[in-house]
PDB file of C-alpha atoms in Angstrom:
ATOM      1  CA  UNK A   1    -117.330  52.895 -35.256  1.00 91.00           C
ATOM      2  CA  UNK A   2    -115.231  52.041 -38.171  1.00 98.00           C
ATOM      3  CA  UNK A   3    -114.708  54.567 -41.166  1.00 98.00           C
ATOM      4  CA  UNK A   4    -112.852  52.273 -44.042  1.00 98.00           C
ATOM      5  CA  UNK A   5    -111.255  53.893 -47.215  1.00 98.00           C
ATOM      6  CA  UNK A   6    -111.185  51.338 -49.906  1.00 98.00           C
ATOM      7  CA  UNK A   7    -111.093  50.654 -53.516  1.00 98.00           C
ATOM      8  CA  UNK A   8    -112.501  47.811 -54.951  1.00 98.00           C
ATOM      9  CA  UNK A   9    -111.007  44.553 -55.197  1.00 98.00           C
ATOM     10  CA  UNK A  10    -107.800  46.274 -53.865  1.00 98.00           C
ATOM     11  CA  UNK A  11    -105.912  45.769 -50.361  1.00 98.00           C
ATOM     12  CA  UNK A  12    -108.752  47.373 -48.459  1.00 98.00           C
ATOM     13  CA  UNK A  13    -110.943  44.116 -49.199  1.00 98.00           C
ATOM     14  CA  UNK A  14    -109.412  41.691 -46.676  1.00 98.00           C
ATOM     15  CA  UNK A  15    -110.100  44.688 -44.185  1.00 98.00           C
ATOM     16  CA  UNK A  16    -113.415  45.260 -45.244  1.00 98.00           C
ATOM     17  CA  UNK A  17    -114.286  41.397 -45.541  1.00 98.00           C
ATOM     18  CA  UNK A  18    -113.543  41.322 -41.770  1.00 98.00           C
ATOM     19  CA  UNK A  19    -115.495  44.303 -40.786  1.00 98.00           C
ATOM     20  CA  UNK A  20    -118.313  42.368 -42.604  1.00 98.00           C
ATOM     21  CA  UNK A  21    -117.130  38.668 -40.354  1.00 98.00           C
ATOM     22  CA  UNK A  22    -117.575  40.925 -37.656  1.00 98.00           C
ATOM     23  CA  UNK A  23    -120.848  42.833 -38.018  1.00 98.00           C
ATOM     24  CA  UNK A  24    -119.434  46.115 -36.871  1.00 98.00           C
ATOM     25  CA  UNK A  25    -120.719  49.031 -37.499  1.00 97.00           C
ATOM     26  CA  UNK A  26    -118.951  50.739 -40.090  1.00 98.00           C
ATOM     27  CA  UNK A  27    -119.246  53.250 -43.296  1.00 98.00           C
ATOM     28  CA  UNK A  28    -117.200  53.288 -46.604  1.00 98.00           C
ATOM     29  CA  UNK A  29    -115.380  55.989 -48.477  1.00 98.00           C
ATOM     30  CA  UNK A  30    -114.746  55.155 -51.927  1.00 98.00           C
ATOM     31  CA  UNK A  31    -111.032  56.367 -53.003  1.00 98.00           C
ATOM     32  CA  UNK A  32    -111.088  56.571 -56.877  1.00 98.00           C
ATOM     33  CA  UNK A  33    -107.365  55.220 -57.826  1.00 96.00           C
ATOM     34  CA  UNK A  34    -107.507  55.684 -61.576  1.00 95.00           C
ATOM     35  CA  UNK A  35    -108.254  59.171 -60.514  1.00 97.00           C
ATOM     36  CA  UNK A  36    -105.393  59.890 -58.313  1.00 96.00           C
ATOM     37  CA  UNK A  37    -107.730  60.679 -55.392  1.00 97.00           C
ATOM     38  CA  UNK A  38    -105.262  58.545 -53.551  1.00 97.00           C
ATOM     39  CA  UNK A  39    -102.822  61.445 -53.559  1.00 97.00           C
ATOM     40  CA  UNK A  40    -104.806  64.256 -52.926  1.00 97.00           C
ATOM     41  CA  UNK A  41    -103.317  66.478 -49.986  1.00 98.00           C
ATOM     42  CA  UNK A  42    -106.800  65.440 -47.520  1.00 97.00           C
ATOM     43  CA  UNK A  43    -105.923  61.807 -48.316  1.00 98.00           C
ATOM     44  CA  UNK A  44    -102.370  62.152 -47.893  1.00 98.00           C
ATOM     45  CA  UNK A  45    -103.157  63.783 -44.437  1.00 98.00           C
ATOM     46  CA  UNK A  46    -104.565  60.434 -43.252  1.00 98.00           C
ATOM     47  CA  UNK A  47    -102.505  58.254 -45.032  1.00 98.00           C
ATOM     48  CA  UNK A  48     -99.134  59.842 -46.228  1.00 98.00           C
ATOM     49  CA  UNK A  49     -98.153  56.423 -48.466  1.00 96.00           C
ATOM     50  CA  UNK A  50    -101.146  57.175 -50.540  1.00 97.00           C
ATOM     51  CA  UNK A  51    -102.321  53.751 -50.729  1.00 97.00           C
ATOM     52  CA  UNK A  52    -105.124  51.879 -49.687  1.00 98.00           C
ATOM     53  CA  UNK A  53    -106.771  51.224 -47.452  1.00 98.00           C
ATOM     54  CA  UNK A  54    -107.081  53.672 -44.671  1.00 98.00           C
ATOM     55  CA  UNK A  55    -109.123  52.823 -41.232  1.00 98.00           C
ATOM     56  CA  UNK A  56    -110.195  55.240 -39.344  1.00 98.00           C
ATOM     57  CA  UNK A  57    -111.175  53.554 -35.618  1.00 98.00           C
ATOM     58  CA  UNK A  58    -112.712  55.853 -33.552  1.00 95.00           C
ATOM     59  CA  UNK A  59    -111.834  58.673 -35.566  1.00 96.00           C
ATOM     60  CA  UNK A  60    -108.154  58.020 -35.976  1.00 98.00           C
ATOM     61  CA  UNK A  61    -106.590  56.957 -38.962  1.00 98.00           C
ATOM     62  CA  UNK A  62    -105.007  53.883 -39.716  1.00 98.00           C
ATOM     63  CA  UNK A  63    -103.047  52.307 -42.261  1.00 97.00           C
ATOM     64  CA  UNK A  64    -101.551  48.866 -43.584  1.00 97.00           C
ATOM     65  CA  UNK A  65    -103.488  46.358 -44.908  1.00 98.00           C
ATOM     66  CA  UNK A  66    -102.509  43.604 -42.556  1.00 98.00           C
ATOM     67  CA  UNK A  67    -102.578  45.809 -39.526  1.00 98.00           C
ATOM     68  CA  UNK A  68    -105.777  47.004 -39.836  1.00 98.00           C
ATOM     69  CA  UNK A  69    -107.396  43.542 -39.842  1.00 98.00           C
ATOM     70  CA  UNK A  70    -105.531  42.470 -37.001  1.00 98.00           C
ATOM     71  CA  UNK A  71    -106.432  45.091 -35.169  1.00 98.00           C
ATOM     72  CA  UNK A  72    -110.617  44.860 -36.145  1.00 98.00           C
ATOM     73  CA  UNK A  73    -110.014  40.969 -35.368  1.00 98.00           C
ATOM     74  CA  UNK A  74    -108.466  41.358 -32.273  1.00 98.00           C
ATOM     75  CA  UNK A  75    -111.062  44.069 -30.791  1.00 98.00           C
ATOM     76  CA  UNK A  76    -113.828  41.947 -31.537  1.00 98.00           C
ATOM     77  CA  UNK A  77    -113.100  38.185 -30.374  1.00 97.00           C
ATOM     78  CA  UNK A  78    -116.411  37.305 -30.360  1.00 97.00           C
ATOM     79  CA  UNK A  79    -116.281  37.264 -34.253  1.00 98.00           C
ATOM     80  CA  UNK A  80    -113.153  34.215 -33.764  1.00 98.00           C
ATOM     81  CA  UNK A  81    -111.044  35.681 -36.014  1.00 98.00           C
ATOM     82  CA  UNK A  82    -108.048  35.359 -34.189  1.00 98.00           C
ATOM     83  CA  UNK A  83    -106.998  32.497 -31.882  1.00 98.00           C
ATOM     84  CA  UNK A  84    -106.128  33.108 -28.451  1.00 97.00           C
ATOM     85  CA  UNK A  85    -103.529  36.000 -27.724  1.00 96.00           C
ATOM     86  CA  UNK A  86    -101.638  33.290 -25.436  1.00 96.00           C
ATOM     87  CA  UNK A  87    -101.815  29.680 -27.652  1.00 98.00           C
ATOM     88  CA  UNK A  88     -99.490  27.937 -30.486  1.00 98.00           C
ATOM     89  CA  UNK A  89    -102.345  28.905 -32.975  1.00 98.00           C
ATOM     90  CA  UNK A  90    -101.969  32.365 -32.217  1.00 98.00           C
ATOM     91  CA  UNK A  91     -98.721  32.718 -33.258  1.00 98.00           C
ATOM     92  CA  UNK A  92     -99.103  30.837 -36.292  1.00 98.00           C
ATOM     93  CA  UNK A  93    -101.674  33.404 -37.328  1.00 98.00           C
ATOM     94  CA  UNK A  94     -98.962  36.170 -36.538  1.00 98.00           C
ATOM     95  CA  UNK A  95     -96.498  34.408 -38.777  1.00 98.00           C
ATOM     96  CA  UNK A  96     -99.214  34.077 -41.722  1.00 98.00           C
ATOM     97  CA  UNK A  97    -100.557  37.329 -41.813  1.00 98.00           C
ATOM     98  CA  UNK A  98     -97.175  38.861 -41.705  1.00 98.00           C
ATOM     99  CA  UNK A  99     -96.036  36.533 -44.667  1.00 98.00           C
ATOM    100  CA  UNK A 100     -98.567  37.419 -46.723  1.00 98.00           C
ATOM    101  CA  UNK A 101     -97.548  41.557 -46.183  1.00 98.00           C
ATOM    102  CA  UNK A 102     -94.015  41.021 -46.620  1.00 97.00           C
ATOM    103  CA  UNK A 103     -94.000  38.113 -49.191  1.00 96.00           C
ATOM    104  CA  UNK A 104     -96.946  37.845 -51.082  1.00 97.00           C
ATOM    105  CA  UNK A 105     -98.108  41.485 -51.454  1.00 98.00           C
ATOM    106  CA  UNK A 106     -94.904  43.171 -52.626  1.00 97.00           C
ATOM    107  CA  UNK A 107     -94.415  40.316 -55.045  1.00 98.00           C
ATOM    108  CA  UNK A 108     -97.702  41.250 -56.397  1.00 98.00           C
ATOM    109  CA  UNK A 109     -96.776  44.814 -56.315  1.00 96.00           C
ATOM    110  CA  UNK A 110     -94.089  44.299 -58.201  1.00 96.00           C
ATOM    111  CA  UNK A 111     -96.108  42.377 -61.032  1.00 97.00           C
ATOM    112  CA  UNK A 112     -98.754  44.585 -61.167  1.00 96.00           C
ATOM    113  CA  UNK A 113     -96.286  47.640 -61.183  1.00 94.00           C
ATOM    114  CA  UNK A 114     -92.679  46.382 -62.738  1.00 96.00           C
ATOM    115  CA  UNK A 115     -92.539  50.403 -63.801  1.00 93.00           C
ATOM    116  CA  UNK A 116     -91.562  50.897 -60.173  1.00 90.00           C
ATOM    117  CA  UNK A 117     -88.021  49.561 -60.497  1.00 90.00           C
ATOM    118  CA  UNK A 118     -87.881  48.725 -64.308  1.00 81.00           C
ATOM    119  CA  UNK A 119     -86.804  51.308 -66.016  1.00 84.00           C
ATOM    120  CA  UNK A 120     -87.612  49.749 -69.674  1.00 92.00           C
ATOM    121  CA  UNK A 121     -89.783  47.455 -71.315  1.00 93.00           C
ATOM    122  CA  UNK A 122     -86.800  44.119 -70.894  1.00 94.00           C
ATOM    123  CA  UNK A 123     -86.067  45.165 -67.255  1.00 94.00           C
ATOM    124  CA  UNK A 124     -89.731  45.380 -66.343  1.00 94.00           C
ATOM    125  CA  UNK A 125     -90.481  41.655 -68.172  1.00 95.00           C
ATOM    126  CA  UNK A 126     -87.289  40.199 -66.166  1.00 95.00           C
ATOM    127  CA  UNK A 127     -88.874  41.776 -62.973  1.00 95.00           C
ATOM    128  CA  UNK A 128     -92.576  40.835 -63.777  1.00 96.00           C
ATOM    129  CA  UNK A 129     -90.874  37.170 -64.480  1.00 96.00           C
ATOM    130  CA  UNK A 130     -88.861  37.328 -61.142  1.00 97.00           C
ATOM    131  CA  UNK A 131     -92.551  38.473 -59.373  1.00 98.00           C
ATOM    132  CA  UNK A 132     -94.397  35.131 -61.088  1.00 98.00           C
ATOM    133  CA  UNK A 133     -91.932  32.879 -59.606  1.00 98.00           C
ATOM    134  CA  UNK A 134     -91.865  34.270 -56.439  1.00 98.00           C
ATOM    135  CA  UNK A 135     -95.645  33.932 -56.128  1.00 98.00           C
ATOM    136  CA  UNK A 136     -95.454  30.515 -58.069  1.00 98.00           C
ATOM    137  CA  UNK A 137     -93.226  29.183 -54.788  1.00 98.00           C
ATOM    138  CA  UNK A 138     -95.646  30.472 -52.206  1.00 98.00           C
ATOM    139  CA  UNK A 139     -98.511  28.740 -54.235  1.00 98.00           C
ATOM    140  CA  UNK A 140     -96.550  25.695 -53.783  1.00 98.00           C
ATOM    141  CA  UNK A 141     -95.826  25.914 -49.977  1.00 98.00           C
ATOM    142  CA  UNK A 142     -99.629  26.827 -49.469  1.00 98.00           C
ATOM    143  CA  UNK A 143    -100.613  24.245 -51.260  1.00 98.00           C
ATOM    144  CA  UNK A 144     -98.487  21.716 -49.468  1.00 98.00           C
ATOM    145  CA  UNK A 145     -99.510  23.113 -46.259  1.00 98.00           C
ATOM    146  CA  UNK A 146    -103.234  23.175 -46.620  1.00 98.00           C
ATOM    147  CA  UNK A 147    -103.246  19.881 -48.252  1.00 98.00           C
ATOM    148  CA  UNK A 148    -101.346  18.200 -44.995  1.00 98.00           C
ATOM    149  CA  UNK A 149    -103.073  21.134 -42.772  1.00 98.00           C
ATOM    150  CA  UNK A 150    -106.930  22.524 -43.908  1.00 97.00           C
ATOM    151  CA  UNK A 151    -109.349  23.132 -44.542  1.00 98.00           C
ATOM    152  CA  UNK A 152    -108.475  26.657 -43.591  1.00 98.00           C
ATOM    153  CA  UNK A 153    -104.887  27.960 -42.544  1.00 98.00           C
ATOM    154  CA  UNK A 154    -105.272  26.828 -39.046  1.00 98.00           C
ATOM    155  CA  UNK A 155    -107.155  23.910 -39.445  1.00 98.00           C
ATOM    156  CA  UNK A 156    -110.683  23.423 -38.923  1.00 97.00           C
ATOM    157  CA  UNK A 157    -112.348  26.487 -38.993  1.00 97.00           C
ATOM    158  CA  UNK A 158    -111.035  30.305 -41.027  1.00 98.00           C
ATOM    159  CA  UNK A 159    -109.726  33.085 -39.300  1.00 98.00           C
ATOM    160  CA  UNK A 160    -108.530  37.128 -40.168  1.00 98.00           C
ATOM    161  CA  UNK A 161    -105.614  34.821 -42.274  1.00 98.00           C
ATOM    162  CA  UNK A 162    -107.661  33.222 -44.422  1.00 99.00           C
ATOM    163  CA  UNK A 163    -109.209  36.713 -45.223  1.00 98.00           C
ATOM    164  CA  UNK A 164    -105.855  38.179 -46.507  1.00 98.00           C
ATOM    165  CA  UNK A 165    -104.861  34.711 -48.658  1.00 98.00           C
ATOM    166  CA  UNK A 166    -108.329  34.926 -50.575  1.00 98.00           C
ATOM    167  CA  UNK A 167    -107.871  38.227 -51.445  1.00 98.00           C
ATOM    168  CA  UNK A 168    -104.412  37.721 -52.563  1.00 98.00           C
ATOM    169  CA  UNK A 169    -105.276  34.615 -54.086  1.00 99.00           C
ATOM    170  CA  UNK A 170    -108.201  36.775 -56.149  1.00 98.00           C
ATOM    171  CA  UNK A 171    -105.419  38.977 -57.783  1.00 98.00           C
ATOM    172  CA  UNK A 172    -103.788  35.994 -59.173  1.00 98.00           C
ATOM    173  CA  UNK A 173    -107.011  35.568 -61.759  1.00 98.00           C
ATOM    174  CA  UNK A 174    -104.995  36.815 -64.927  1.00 97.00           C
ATOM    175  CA  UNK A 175    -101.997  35.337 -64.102  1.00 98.00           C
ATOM    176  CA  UNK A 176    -100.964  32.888 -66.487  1.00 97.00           C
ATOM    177  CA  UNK A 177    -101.083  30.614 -64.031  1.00 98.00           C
ATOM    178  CA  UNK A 178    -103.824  31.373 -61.736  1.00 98.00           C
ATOM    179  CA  UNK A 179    -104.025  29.870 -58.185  1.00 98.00           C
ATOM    180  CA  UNK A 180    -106.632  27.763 -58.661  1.00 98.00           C
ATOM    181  CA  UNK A 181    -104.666  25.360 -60.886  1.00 98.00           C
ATOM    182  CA  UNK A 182    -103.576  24.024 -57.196  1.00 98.00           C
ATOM    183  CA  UNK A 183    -106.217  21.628 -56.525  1.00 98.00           C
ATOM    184  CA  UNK A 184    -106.064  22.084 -52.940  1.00 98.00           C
ATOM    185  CA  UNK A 185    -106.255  25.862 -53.160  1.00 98.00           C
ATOM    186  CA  UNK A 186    -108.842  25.910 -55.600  1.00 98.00           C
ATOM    187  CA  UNK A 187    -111.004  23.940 -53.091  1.00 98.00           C
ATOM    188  CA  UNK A 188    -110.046  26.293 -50.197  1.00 98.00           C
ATOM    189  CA  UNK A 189    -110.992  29.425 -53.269  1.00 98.00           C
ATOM    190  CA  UNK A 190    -114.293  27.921 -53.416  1.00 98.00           C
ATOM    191  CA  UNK A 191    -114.628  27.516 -49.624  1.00 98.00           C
ATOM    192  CA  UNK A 192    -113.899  31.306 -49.037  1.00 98.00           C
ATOM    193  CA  UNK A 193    -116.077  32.323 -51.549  1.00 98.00           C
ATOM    194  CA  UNK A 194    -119.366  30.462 -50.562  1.00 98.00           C
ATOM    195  CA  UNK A 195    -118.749  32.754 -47.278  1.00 98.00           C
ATOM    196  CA  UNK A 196    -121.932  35.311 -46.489  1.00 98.00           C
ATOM    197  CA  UNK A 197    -118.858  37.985 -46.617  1.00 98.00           C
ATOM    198  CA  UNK A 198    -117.438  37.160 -49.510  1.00 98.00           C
ATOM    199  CA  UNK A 199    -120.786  37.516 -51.414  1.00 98.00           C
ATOM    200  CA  UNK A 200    -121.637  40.719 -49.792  1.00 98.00           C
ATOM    201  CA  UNK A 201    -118.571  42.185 -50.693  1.00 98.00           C
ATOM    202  CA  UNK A 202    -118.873  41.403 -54.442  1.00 98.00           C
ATOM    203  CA  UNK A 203    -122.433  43.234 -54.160  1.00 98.00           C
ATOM    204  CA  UNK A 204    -121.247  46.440 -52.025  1.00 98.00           C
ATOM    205  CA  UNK A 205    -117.767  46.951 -53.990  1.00 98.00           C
ATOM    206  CA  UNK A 206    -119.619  46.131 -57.688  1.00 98.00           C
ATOM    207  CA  UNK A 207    -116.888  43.282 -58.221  1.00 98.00           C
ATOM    208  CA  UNK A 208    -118.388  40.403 -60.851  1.00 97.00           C
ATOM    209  CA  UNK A 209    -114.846  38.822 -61.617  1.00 97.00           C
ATOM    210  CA  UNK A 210    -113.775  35.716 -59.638  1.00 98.00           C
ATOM    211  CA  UNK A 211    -117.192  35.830 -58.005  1.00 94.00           C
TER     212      UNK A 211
END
């Protein structure tokens, strides 16, 4: 049994999109960011970075976006949402999913939040600017890659990968330059969101944007 702390649209949807993949029996707690329930003192007790999401498995909490859906993906193989722990595509998945939390997502933190290291309005447009190019470039390489490479990330059919780049890809929307001016990422947008998942997220977390 699963226990997943989310808020909409937020990090907590790639984990929730794969407890959905999966079918496993889980429940949702809402955590209400623009209210700062994300640092009350019981929060902070089960996740002390006050973020989401949180996963409790079994009881126990867990953190980290991209850990928690490797770890629901890898105790439930029967859902195929990771290759096999000992083959070439395994450890391609490894290397996406771990780009994605240490390129992709803090680049996005940083345009979402320049306030973090900007201490004025100039130094927070130079690092929003600096945070647009950097997730310009890995548009470009994804695009080159599933262009040469897709339909999904590792080929012919998704996997817990795929479920991290649409979400990231989703946060992109207001962007002045949103992904899906990449033709071949556009296609792969609309490919992820035709998914049973996908549209049963939108109606569980209330999302209509992007849909």
């Amino acid at each position: 049994m699963y226990t997943l702390y989310y808020s909409p649209g937020a990090a907590s949807m790639c984990v929730h999109l794969a407890l959905l993949e999966t079918n496993a029996p889980h429940e949702l707690i809402l955590v209400d960011l623009a209210a700062g329930q994300q640092r009350d003192p019981t929060y902070l007790k089960l996740n002390p970075n006050g973020v989401v999401p949180t996963l409790l498995v079994d009881g126990k909490p867990f953190y980290e976006a991209a850990a928690a859906l490797m770890t629901i993906a890898e105790r439930h193989p029967e859902a195929k949402l990771a290759p096999p722990a000992d083959s070439l595509a395994r450890a391609a998945w490894n290397q996406w999913i771990l780009h994605f939390a240490n390129t992709l997502q803090p680049a996005f933190r940083l345009w979402f939040y320049p306030q973090d290291i900007g201490a004025d309005a100039a130094s927070q447009a130079v690092v929003k600017a600096a945070a647009q190019r950097k997730i310009e470039a890995a548009w470009d390489r994804l695009e080159a890659h599933l262009s040469a490479n897709g339909p999904y990330l590792l080929g012919d059919a998704p996997s817990a990968a795929d479920l991290m780049l649409i979400m990231l890809m989703r946060w992109s929307r207001n962007m002045p330059k949103p992904v899906t001016q990449w033709p071949a990422l556009a296609a792969y947008a609309s490919r992820m969101k035709s998914r049973s998942s996908w549209k049963r997220l939108y109606e569980v977390e209330g999302l209509t944007e992007w849909s």
